[in-house]
XYZ file of C-alpha atoms in Angstrom:
714
model
C 89.727 125.071 96.455
C 93.511 124.608 96.481
C 95.998 126.331 98.787
C 99.782 126.106 98.709
C 100.798 124.561 102.037
C 104.073 123.140 103.335
C 104.401 119.338 103.077
C 106.914 117.539 105.257
C 108.515 114.357 103.944
C 108.148 110.987 105.677
C 110.970 109.069 107.344
C 111.021 105.418 108.373
C 113.460 103.623 110.676
C 113.135 99.881 111.200
C 114.305 99.366 114.792
C 113.820 95.608 114.712
C 112.760 93.074 112.116
C 110.216 90.489 113.123
C 111.285 87.103 114.438
C 108.166 84.998 114.595
C 104.857 85.464 116.384
C 106.541 85.890 119.784
C 108.851 88.723 118.650
C 107.041 91.197 116.347
C 108.910 93.964 114.484
C 109.301 97.542 115.667
C 109.369 100.713 113.546
C 109.765 104.441 114.070
C 107.798 106.527 111.576
C 108.106 110.293 111.212
C 104.982 111.543 109.500
C 103.870 115.128 109.078
C 106.251 116.160 111.846
C 104.999 113.525 114.328
C 107.130 110.626 115.594
C 105.148 107.377 115.634
C 106.468 104.221 117.310
C 104.814 101.082 115.946
C 104.934 98.262 118.515
C 107.180 97.899 121.540
C 108.029 94.176 121.889
C 110.485 92.208 123.985
C 112.846 89.640 122.531
C 111.498 86.821 124.690
C 113.513 84.215 122.814
C 116.657 85.747 124.340
C 115.788 84.533 127.853
C 116.744 81.011 126.757
C 120.319 81.927 127.779
C 119.110 81.609 131.393
C 118.786 78.338 133.264
C 115.728 77.485 135.393
C 117.753 75.688 138.114
C 118.200 76.397 141.843
C 120.737 78.972 143.008
C 122.919 76.498 144.869
C 123.536 74.652 141.624
C 124.055 77.988 139.885
C 126.823 79.037 142.254
C 128.559 75.724 141.686
C 128.319 76.180 137.914
C 129.539 79.772 138.177
C 132.528 78.625 140.219
C 133.428 76.138 137.511
C 133.261 78.861 134.865
C 135.430 81.247 136.871
C 138.036 78.582 137.579
C 138.265 77.335 134.034
C 140.550 80.104 132.671
C 143.186 79.568 135.369
C 143.241 75.818 134.784
C 143.870 76.196 131.045
C 146.020 79.317 131.009
C 149.339 77.500 130.837
C 148.152 74.631 128.688
C 146.602 76.675 125.865
C 147.367 79.943 124.188
C 144.586 82.474 123.526
C 144.152 81.465 119.878
C 143.586 77.853 120.847
C 141.059 78.853 123.508
C 139.138 81.032 121.061
C 138.987 78.181 118.561
C 137.799 75.814 121.262
C 135.065 78.312 122.171
C 133.968 78.609 118.525
C 133.681 74.846 118.206
C 131.964 74.464 121.562
C 128.250 73.703 121.753
C 126.419 75.144 124.780
C 125.980 72.841 127.729
C 123.737 73.138 130.753
C 126.547 74.625 132.812
C 127.048 77.415 130.220
C 123.563 78.833 130.794
C 123.174 81.850 133.057
C 121.991 80.861 136.533
C 120.047 83.976 137.519
C 116.600 85.500 137.451
C 115.986 86.351 133.782
C 116.447 89.849 132.427
C 114.736 91.004 129.250
C 116.090 92.258 125.974
C 114.320 95.301 124.535
C 114.507 96.583 120.969
C 118.126 97.389 120.145
C 117.934 101.119 119.393
C 114.939 101.901 121.595
C 116.934 102.464 124.777
C 119.009 105.087 122.922
C 115.974 107.162 121.916
C 114.794 110.250 123.744
C 111.272 109.056 124.553
C 110.090 112.627 125.029
C 110.196 113.010 121.232
C 107.759 110.134 120.661
C 104.280 111.510 119.922
C 102.276 108.351 119.194
C 102.629 104.638 119.965
C 100.609 102.108 117.964
C 100.375 98.555 119.331
C 99.406 95.803 116.874
C 99.315 92.731 119.130
C 99.660 91.662 122.771
C 103.235 90.549 122.052
C 103.966 94.021 120.692
C 102.821 95.478 124.019
C 105.110 93.564 126.393
C 107.904 96.155 126.305
C 105.599 99.140 126.759
C 106.091 99.572 130.555
C 109.809 100.152 129.934
C 108.775 103.249 127.949
C 105.958 104.519 130.148
C 108.036 104.335 133.327
C 110.359 106.947 131.807
C 109.489 110.403 133.265
C 109.910 112.029 129.844
C 107.357 109.806 128.118
C 104.157 111.631 127.144
C 103.062 109.933 123.913
C 99.523 108.889 123.091
C 99.172 105.085 123.015
C 96.555 103.517 120.743
C 95.608 99.845 121.229
C 92.521 97.817 120.386
C 90.415 96.925 123.422
C 91.088 93.190 123.170
C 94.847 93.618 122.681
C 95.029 95.965 125.675
C 93.272 93.467 127.944
C 95.162 90.393 126.737
C 98.475 92.252 126.802
C 97.834 93.460 130.350
C 97.084 89.896 131.527
C 100.200 88.553 129.801
C 102.382 91.181 131.504
C 100.821 90.474 134.889
C 101.354 86.742 134.392
C 104.999 87.382 133.548
C 105.491 89.426 136.730
C 103.816 86.710 138.817
C 106.097 84.076 137.307
C 109.079 86.161 138.423
C 107.634 86.448 141.905
C 107.302 82.662 141.938
C 110.922 82.360 140.761
C 112.131 84.535 143.646
C 109.895 82.627 146.054
C 111.546 79.361 145.046
C 115.144 80.538 144.711
C 115.410 83.775 146.690
C 115.823 87.437 145.634
C 118.772 88.767 143.646
C 120.577 92.079 143.327
C 119.311 93.733 140.133
C 121.732 96.669 140.120
C 124.088 95.049 137.607
C 123.839 91.689 135.861
C 126.886 89.795 137.123
C 126.326 87.170 134.459
C 127.474 89.612 131.772
C 131.087 88.874 132.678
C 130.375 85.146 132.326
C 129.157 85.582 128.756
C 131.903 88.070 127.868
C 134.572 85.474 128.553
C 136.321 84.239 125.445
C 135.420 80.637 126.240
C 131.686 81.322 126.376
C 129.812 79.531 123.544
C 129.325 81.884 120.553
C 125.606 81.073 120.407
C 124.997 82.467 123.896
C 127.333 85.389 123.264
C 125.455 86.384 120.080
C 122.092 86.215 121.825
C 123.303 88.345 124.717
C 125.331 90.971 122.854
C 124.180 90.715 119.238
C 126.318 89.947 116.229
C 127.928 93.396 116.369
C 128.256 93.377 120.164
C 126.017 96.427 120.673
C 123.073 94.819 122.469
C 124.401 94.992 126.022
C 122.388 98.122 126.809
C 119.161 96.399 125.719
C 118.999 94.152 128.803
C 116.740 95.249 131.665
C 115.182 93.613 134.743
C 111.459 93.047 134.448
C 109.025 95.799 135.398
C 106.648 95.643 138.377
C 102.874 95.545 138.885
C 102.924 99.290 139.540
C 104.680 99.849 136.204
C 101.983 97.818 134.427
C 99.223 99.739 136.198
C 100.787 103.066 135.213
C 101.229 101.847 131.632
C 97.590 100.776 131.257
C 96.393 104.176 132.511
C 98.141 105.863 129.577
C 96.511 103.667 126.930
C 93.643 104.860 124.741
C 91.705 101.825 123.541
C 89.953 101.783 120.175
C 87.504 99.471 118.453
C 88.116 98.012 115.036
C 87.575 100.660 112.324
C 87.019 103.365 114.954
C 88.630 106.659 113.966
C 90.865 108.360 116.520
C 92.069 111.888 115.793
C 95.480 112.992 117.022
C 96.174 116.708 117.382
C 93.506 117.501 114.790
C 95.917 116.334 112.085
C 96.179 112.535 111.925
C 93.216 110.157 111.687
C 94.227 106.747 113.042
C 92.201 103.590 112.513
C 92.789 99.969 113.602
C 91.771 97.230 111.159
C 91.725 93.514 111.860
C 94.851 91.596 110.826
C 93.249 88.169 111.387
C 96.317 86.852 113.228
C 94.768 86.537 116.680
C 92.051 88.058 118.817
C 92.469 91.837 118.875
C 95.524 92.006 116.598
C 95.424 94.842 114.090
C 96.910 96.672 111.165
C 96.865 100.458 111.154
C 95.615 103.059 108.700
C 96.891 106.606 109.194
C 95.292 109.433 107.228
C 97.039 112.782 107.116
C 96.335 115.912 105.052
C 98.564 114.854 102.146
C 97.425 111.238 101.907
C 97.424 107.985 103.849
C 99.791 105.262 105.001
C 98.875 101.680 105.902
C 100.876 99.503 108.270
C 100.518 95.796 107.448
C 101.818 93.406 110.105
C 101.441 89.617 110.281
C 98.004 88.952 108.773
C 95.802 85.958 107.966
C 93.068 86.165 105.339
C 90.728 83.586 106.895
C 90.582 82.558 110.542
C 88.627 79.950 112.505
C 88.416 82.078 115.630
C 89.097 85.779 115.075
C 88.033 88.402 112.543
C 89.538 87.935 109.086
C 92.221 90.200 107.651
C 90.383 93.404 106.675
C 92.487 94.352 103.662
C 89.540 96.121 102.018
C 89.978 98.975 104.492
C 93.533 99.504 103.228
C 92.610 100.000 99.569
C 93.870 103.154 97.937
C 96.497 103.987 100.556
C 99.256 106.200 99.212
C 101.948 104.287 101.103
C 101.957 100.721 102.437
C 104.531 99.833 105.084
C 104.729 96.053 104.763
C 105.990 94.538 107.988
C 104.942 90.880 107.785
C 108.183 88.949 108.306
C 106.554 85.547 108.769
C 107.571 84.509 105.254
C 111.237 84.599 106.327
C 110.594 81.870 108.908
C 108.427 79.767 106.617
C 109.489 76.255 105.725
C 107.357 76.332 102.597
C 109.635 75.973 99.635
C 107.314 78.081 97.518
C 108.050 81.199 99.536
C 110.769 82.246 97.121
C 108.185 83.990 95.013
C 108.259 85.274 91.478
C 105.592 86.401 89.057
C 105.472 86.771 85.333
C 107.597 89.904 84.662
C 105.553 90.633 81.531
C 102.242 90.562 83.367
C 100.221 93.728 83.044
C 100.506 95.092 86.557
C 99.098 98.477 85.528
C 95.860 97.332 83.947
C 92.632 98.595 85.451
C 90.747 96.054 87.536
C 87.113 95.386 86.821
C 84.810 94.437 89.680
C 84.822 90.850 88.393
C 88.626 90.719 88.306
C 88.783 92.161 91.808
C 86.435 89.465 93.057
C 88.551 86.761 91.426
C 91.719 88.150 93.006
C 90.036 88.413 96.396
C 88.892 84.796 96.120
C 92.452 83.707 95.368
C 93.622 85.392 98.564
C 90.811 84.127 100.761
C 90.853 80.461 99.763
C 90.220 77.848 102.427
C 93.326 75.707 101.837
C 95.433 77.499 104.438
C 92.529 77.344 106.869
C 92.200 73.601 106.387
C 95.953 73.135 106.847
C 95.830 74.938 110.188
C 92.881 72.867 111.363
C 94.726 69.700 110.343
C 97.680 70.772 112.487
C 95.427 71.308 115.492
C 93.726 67.958 114.893
C 97.144 66.273 114.702
C 98.199 67.793 118.039
C 94.935 66.648 119.556
C 95.403 63.106 118.246
C 99.004 62.993 119.515
C 97.868 64.086 122.979
C 95.121 61.457 122.918
C 97.560 58.760 121.790
C 99.968 59.735 124.557
C 97.189 59.565 127.164
C 96.037 56.214 125.773
C 99.574 54.898 126.305
C 99.644 56.212 129.873
C 101.665 59.356 129.138
C 100.882 62.996 129.882
C 101.113 66.020 127.581
C 102.460 69.519 128.260
C 101.364 72.257 125.808
C 103.186 75.610 126.018
C 101.702 77.372 122.975
C 101.312 81.124 123.517
C 98.652 82.094 120.957
C 95.342 82.675 122.694
C 93.165 81.703 119.733
C 95.147 78.529 119.077
C 94.936 77.516 122.741
C 91.150 78.029 122.741
C 90.724 75.860 119.656
C 92.987 73.139 121.084
C 91.008 73.085 124.322
C 87.847 72.435 122.302
C 89.393 69.721 120.117
C 91.211 67.858 122.871
C 88.281 67.960 125.298
C 86.003 66.571 122.572
C 88.488 63.870 121.553
C 88.890 62.671 125.154
C 85.138 62.352 125.573
C 85.173 58.822 124.156
C 87.934 57.623 126.503
C 86.910 55.026 129.070
C 89.558 56.426 131.409
C 89.097 59.990 132.630
C 91.976 62.183 131.466
C 91.832 65.640 133.092
C 92.846 68.815 131.272
C 94.614 71.311 133.530
C 95.151 74.961 132.607
C 97.744 76.342 135.020
C 98.252 80.099 134.884
C 97.773 82.986 137.270
C 95.504 84.692 134.720
C 93.807 81.627 133.187
C 90.414 82.134 134.808
C 90.175 85.848 133.982
C 91.514 85.394 130.451
C 89.166 82.546 129.507
C 86.205 84.411 130.982
C 87.131 87.515 128.970
C 87.207 85.519 125.730
C 83.459 84.948 126.025
C 82.734 88.682 126.286
C 84.247 89.864 122.992
C 82.039 88.560 120.152
C 82.820 91.611 118.013
C 86.461 90.507 117.734
C 85.672 86.980 116.533
C 84.974 85.346 113.172
C 81.502 85.366 111.656
C 80.787 81.740 112.538
C 81.406 82.301 116.244
C 79.380 85.516 116.155
C 76.484 83.536 114.657
C 76.842 80.964 117.455
C 76.642 83.775 119.974
C 73.462 85.161 118.378
C 71.870 81.713 118.502
C 72.607 81.452 122.232
C 75.652 79.185 122.074
C 78.938 80.051 123.833
C 81.637 81.685 121.753
C 84.136 78.958 122.652
C 83.613 75.384 123.789
C 85.807 75.660 126.881
C 82.928 77.256 128.797
C 80.917 74.033 128.807
C 83.959 71.845 129.532
C 84.932 74.016 132.512
C 81.384 73.774 133.825
C 81.506 69.970 133.427
C 84.942 69.936 135.147
C 86.595 68.362 132.129
C 88.849 71.422 132.052
C 90.221 72.559 135.410
C 91.775 75.974 136.026
C 94.483 76.602 138.622
C 96.509 79.758 139.327
C 99.802 78.029 140.202
C 101.590 74.689 140.174
C 101.611 74.620 143.994
C 97.877 75.371 144.292
C 96.348 73.126 147.035
C 93.341 72.378 144.812
C 95.632 71.183 142.032
C 97.567 68.959 144.429
C 94.334 67.439 145.704
C 92.931 66.755 142.211
C 96.203 65.743 140.535
C 95.890 62.742 138.295
C 98.082 61.215 135.598
C 97.962 60.804 132.703
C 96.729 64.348 132.105
C 97.013 67.173 129.601
C 98.373 70.500 130.818
C 98.335 73.939 129.198
C 100.898 76.092 130.997
C 103.297 78.994 130.385
C 105.962 79.944 129.669
C 106.771 78.836 126.135
C 110.455 79.764 126.681
C 110.677 76.915 129.275
C 112.528 79.247 131.650
C 109.706 80.451 133.889
C 106.339 79.390 135.194
C 104.617 76.043 135.707
C 106.084 74.535 132.520
C 109.527 74.335 134.181
C 108.352 72.231 137.127
C 106.164 70.007 134.954
C 108.905 69.422 132.411
C 111.319 68.373 135.153
C 108.777 65.828 136.304
C 108.108 64.332 132.868
C 111.312 64.830 130.869
C 112.439 61.270 131.629
C 109.140 59.662 130.659
C 109.202 58.258 127.087
C 105.390 58.108 127.061
C 105.033 61.826 127.808
C 104.664 64.500 125.107
C 105.843 68.132 124.953
C 104.184 70.444 122.409
C 106.237 73.522 121.495
C 105.459 76.352 119.119
C 107.863 77.107 116.306
C 109.920 80.268 116.814
C 111.963 79.010 119.735
C 115.301 77.198 119.351
C 114.276 73.832 120.778
C 117.843 72.600 121.246
C 118.664 75.554 123.500
C 115.272 75.668 125.226
C 115.472 71.973 126.203
C 119.134 72.111 127.247
C 118.464 72.272 131.048
C 116.243 69.180 130.844
C 118.537 66.838 128.949
C 118.755 63.935 128.617
C 115.184 63.995 127.295
C 113.213 60.772 127.021
C 109.820 62.375 126.394
C 108.596 63.015 122.869
C 108.753 66.585 121.527
C 106.364 67.956 118.913
C 107.262 71.398 117.581
C 104.495 72.992 115.515
C 104.643 75.809 112.998
C 101.415 77.787 112.701
C 100.505 80.275 110.016
C 101.772 83.670 111.204
C 101.160 85.889 108.226
C 100.783 86.313 104.473
C 102.519 83.772 102.291
C 104.951 85.536 100.016
C 103.388 84.293 96.779
C 100.172 86.131 97.729
C 101.844 89.516 98.193
C 101.794 90.592 94.488
C 98.072 89.816 94.297
C 97.388 91.726 97.495
C 99.262 94.780 96.230
C 97.373 94.621 92.938
C 94.103 94.810 94.868
C 95.227 97.539 97.279
C 96.752 99.706 94.492
C 99.089 101.879 96.589
C 101.435 104.477 95.147
C 104.490 103.416 97.194
C 105.270 100.095 98.892
C 107.921 99.920 101.615
C 109.471 96.442 101.802
C 112.211 95.079 103.999
C 115.379 94.387 102.017
C 115.276 90.761 103.181
C 111.769 90.337 101.756
C 112.680 92.098 98.504
C 115.453 89.570 97.962
C 112.909 86.749 98.029
C 110.231 88.165 95.776
C 110.147 89.314 92.165
C 107.373 91.801 91.472
C 106.165 92.557 87.911
C 108.168 95.093 85.948
C 105.044 96.992 84.869
C 103.504 97.857 88.204
C 101.524 100.933 89.218
C 103.474 101.488 92.425
C 107.049 102.231 93.435
C 108.913 99.851 95.749
C 111.411 101.195 98.285
C 113.542 98.908 100.457
C 114.229 99.589 104.120
C 116.895 97.997 106.322
C 117.210 97.417 110.044
C 118.548 100.406 112.018
C 118.748 102.583 108.910
C 116.531 105.572 108.123
C 114.672 105.656 104.825
C 113.626 109.091 103.540
C 110.583 109.036 101.300
C 110.410 111.569 98.463
C 108.260 114.626 98.986
C 104.857 114.758 97.421
C 105.117 116.630 94.125
C 101.546 117.895 94.275
C 101.664 121.671 94.788
C 98.102 121.935 96.016
C 96.353 121.048 99.224
C 92.619 120.673 99.586
C 91.060 123.182 101.980
C 87.452 123.101 103.103
C 85.323 126.237 103.522
C 81.661 126.950 104.174
C 79.245 127.458 101.286
C 78.365 130.941 102.552
C 82.007 131.997 102.444
C 82.596 130.539 98.976
C 79.491 132.277 97.551
C 80.632 135.705 98.836
C 84.097 135.555 97.304
C 84.901 137.678 94.244
C 86.468 135.283 91.752
C 88.801 136.454 89.002
C 90.138 134.425 86.090
C 93.911 134.581 85.610
C 95.405 135.643 82.280
C 98.083 132.972 82.119
C 97.954 129.449 80.736
C 96.762 128.126 84.115
C 93.270 129.567 83.463
C 92.486 129.575 87.198
C 89.697 131.278 89.117
C 91.174 132.955 92.178
C 89.890 135.072 95.047
C 91.422 136.938 97.950
C 90.416 137.003 101.586
C 91.834 137.186 105.071
C 91.459 134.199 107.373
C 93.192 131.323 109.077
C 93.921 127.793 107.844
C 93.446 125.334 110.711
C 93.692 121.537 111.014
C 90.537 119.731 112.094
C 90.090 115.939 111.989
C 92.894 115.520 109.500
C 91.574 118.171 107.086
C 92.546 121.767 106.418
C 89.685 124.146 107.046
C 89.549 127.847 106.188
C 88.121 130.031 108.951
C 87.214 133.691 108.476
C 86.096 135.929 111.330
C 82.353 136.652 111.402
C 83.017 140.398 111.440
C 84.779 140.214 108.081
C 82.761 140.420 104.868
C 85.007 139.336 102.005
C 82.668 140.823 99.386
C 82.723 144.403 100.703
C 86.031 144.834 102.475
C 88.314 147.186 100.483
C 91.910 146.115 100.029
C 94.680 147.369 97.748
C 95.083 145.128 94.717
C 98.057 142.751 94.754
C 99.655 141.984 91.387
C 102.167 139.397 90.253
C 104.117 138.610 87.111
C 106.132 140.853 84.756
C 104.800 143.773 82.654
C 105.137 143.584 78.891
C 105.929 147.262 77.929
C 104.367 146.868 74.439
C 101.129 145.539 75.906
C 101.049 148.319 78.501
C 101.672 151.027 75.853
C 98.897 149.548 73.703
C 96.522 149.646 76.677
C 97.477 153.258 77.450
C 96.937 154.308 73.823
C 93.410 152.849 73.902
C 92.783 155.053 76.951
C 93.906 158.183 75.062
C 97.301 158.400 76.685
C 100.200 158.997 74.287
C 103.768 157.860 74.878
C 106.752 155.968 73.562
C 109.085 153.192 74.748
C 112.730 153.978 75.415
C 115.667 152.066 76.823
C 116.683 152.900 80.394
C 120.113 154.593 80.515
C 122.804 153.466 82.914
C 125.053 155.694 85.048
C 127.899 155.701 82.508
C 125.613 156.445 79.587
C 125.177 152.836 78.500
C 121.795 151.221 77.996
C 120.278 149.645 81.097
C 118.278 146.442 81.354
C 114.932 148.126 82.068
C 112.439 149.819 79.732
C 110.893 153.292 80.148
C 107.538 154.479 78.808
C 107.633 158.267 78.396
C 104.141 159.757 78.420
C 103.633 163.166 76.863
C 99.850 163.548 76.747
C 97.589 164.490 78.403
C 100.325 165.224 80.966
C 103.919 164.213 81.385
C 104.663 160.944 83.161
C 107.309 158.225 83.267
C 106.670 154.483 83.747
C 109.873 152.558 84.573
C 109.515 148.817 83.916
C 112.263 146.523 85.251
C 112.903 143.339 83.240
C 113.186 140.901 86.180
C 111.976 141.327 89.716
C 112.633 145.066 90.050
C 109.014 146.207 90.107
C 107.349 149.051 88.217
C 107.618 152.748 89.159
C 105.124 155.398 87.965
C 106.231 159.046 88.262
C 103.862 161.944 87.550
C 102.486 165.090 89.160
C 98.950 164.403 87.911
C 97.012 162.131 90.329
C 94.265 161.466 87.772
C 96.835 160.323 85.203
C 98.533 158.124 87.797
C 95.189 156.426 88.571
C 94.529 155.805 84.853
C 98.020 154.324 84.404
C 97.412 151.953 87.348
C 94.139 150.833 85.717
C 96.101 150.036 82.546
C 98.697 148.072 84.581
C 95.883 146.131 86.283
C 94.632 145.191 82.840
C 97.908 143.568 81.740
C 98.851 141.888 85.045
C 97.210 139.183 87.131
C 96.045 140.599 90.419
C 93.458 140.364 93.140
């Protein structure tokens, strides 16, 4: 049956647009009265303003910066100095010589975290800022993360903390009460590039910077996480049903489906239709969603010239899809061309590393994607098998051993091919065999005694951190940066010119690779045609690059960064309510007299929320079929119809106009009854009710029966 229930509109605030795989977007969604934070990333690219050099050199550089204004004060006026700063390119001495701080989402530090009800984490990168929230005493939200993302994200955070401990071990502790380097970057002669990274284009990002959390903060954060499996339903507060679906981007990464009593909303992050290592993008689970929040910003970073996408504006976007058409569209999305392109990139990296080793040079790989690293380990180890000279592969990370071991325990998160290998008794990934054969060697740190004892060049090293500001990659890069036979492999998404600044002049070769991070823009119209939502929420920057068909069965609303978008309220007046069959069979149904032609019944009970559905509960002591209640009527009485009904009952009367106080005619009508007894029925025209006046109780009862016959009532 249908019940009239209050529906609250939805609000969306984009706190941060995505900036590559390393920096996912962040949104705040207000749905059905609940505040939902989607992802809590760190802007790791911002730590490139720091320099990985010893503190004694830092103090010398800082002295030069502080002395510079006095030296030029008399020679240049302020306008000339500002122009010189604008034209200036950053140098090594301009970088901040301090232990790195981290930049959180711009508006997140301004929020009252006590008002956040739910946090959804889509990827390990989207989890790195979570301890900054959970360490707040007012935080009490429920955090939902897939099992694999929770484990990988925890290891990444622990590795980051250990890299900071190593930094302090090398260069000594620092006072974290206030970042002294802020004044260095605020100076008018600071390079604009560094200034924009630190403070933002509008200068409002200063409050985003924070020192890194601790192991205790990570431990406390993990305790507050509720892990879910793919497609497992989690119910929040009996109202929202939350489900994680594979995005295909990496192991454990997910999109989210949220069902609430008035409909559903899907959150689509960076997604890949076919993958060589993880589960494919499960877009079938998103079909029929009322609202799709599209948050895949990878197309903005794409170098593919075809990403400015348009479709035929006359195409029939509203036509019904047959099963055959749906299959054809699905095949166009899930073609193998992109998959082959990605494998060719990995094969090219492997061949470059082999060529470098063949020439006597070593290779440093700082790629952060777990799935990509696992595939590269397989390819490179296989390609080096034919070498006459032994070339060791070192994986240097404090969490390498635990992470690689974990990857062989999660077959349910991997692609079908690797699941089939697992069923047939083969390892999920090839690194297991190569580690056993000591072709791949794992070490927790660059100063590990075992690594020093087994060190051999040329070699191939996988090591963090991809920012080139922390971890083993810094020490290794210092060793090899002057070797023209050496090779550095970087992932796209980092400004290489700024990242490599502390190591210049660079003689080693640099290979920067761009991997598929999401849905290509030309595939978006086809995807939406398959999913058939009612409303699509697109970033304004994406809307500017795509032209959707004019005749489309969904509305498109644009959202902007740090602005709140209010979605229109649902115009449906009804809400589905479930009740037991026994209760429904005992109700006394009555057909209404109006054009609605509805069957209605009356009962006393309570509407409650249970697993995202409204349910009608009636106490066991109540029997809706026998309990006597006064009839409730609605609508307006037609005096002519009432008089006709009274006449049929043998009651005589006439209709008169109601008289006002000054003798003028009033707005109401009066039925004067003369037989069998005297009575007056006063009928107001609008909203005033009906008054029956008589001394005869039997006549009054008969008049009420006549009124019940002309009005709707239960």
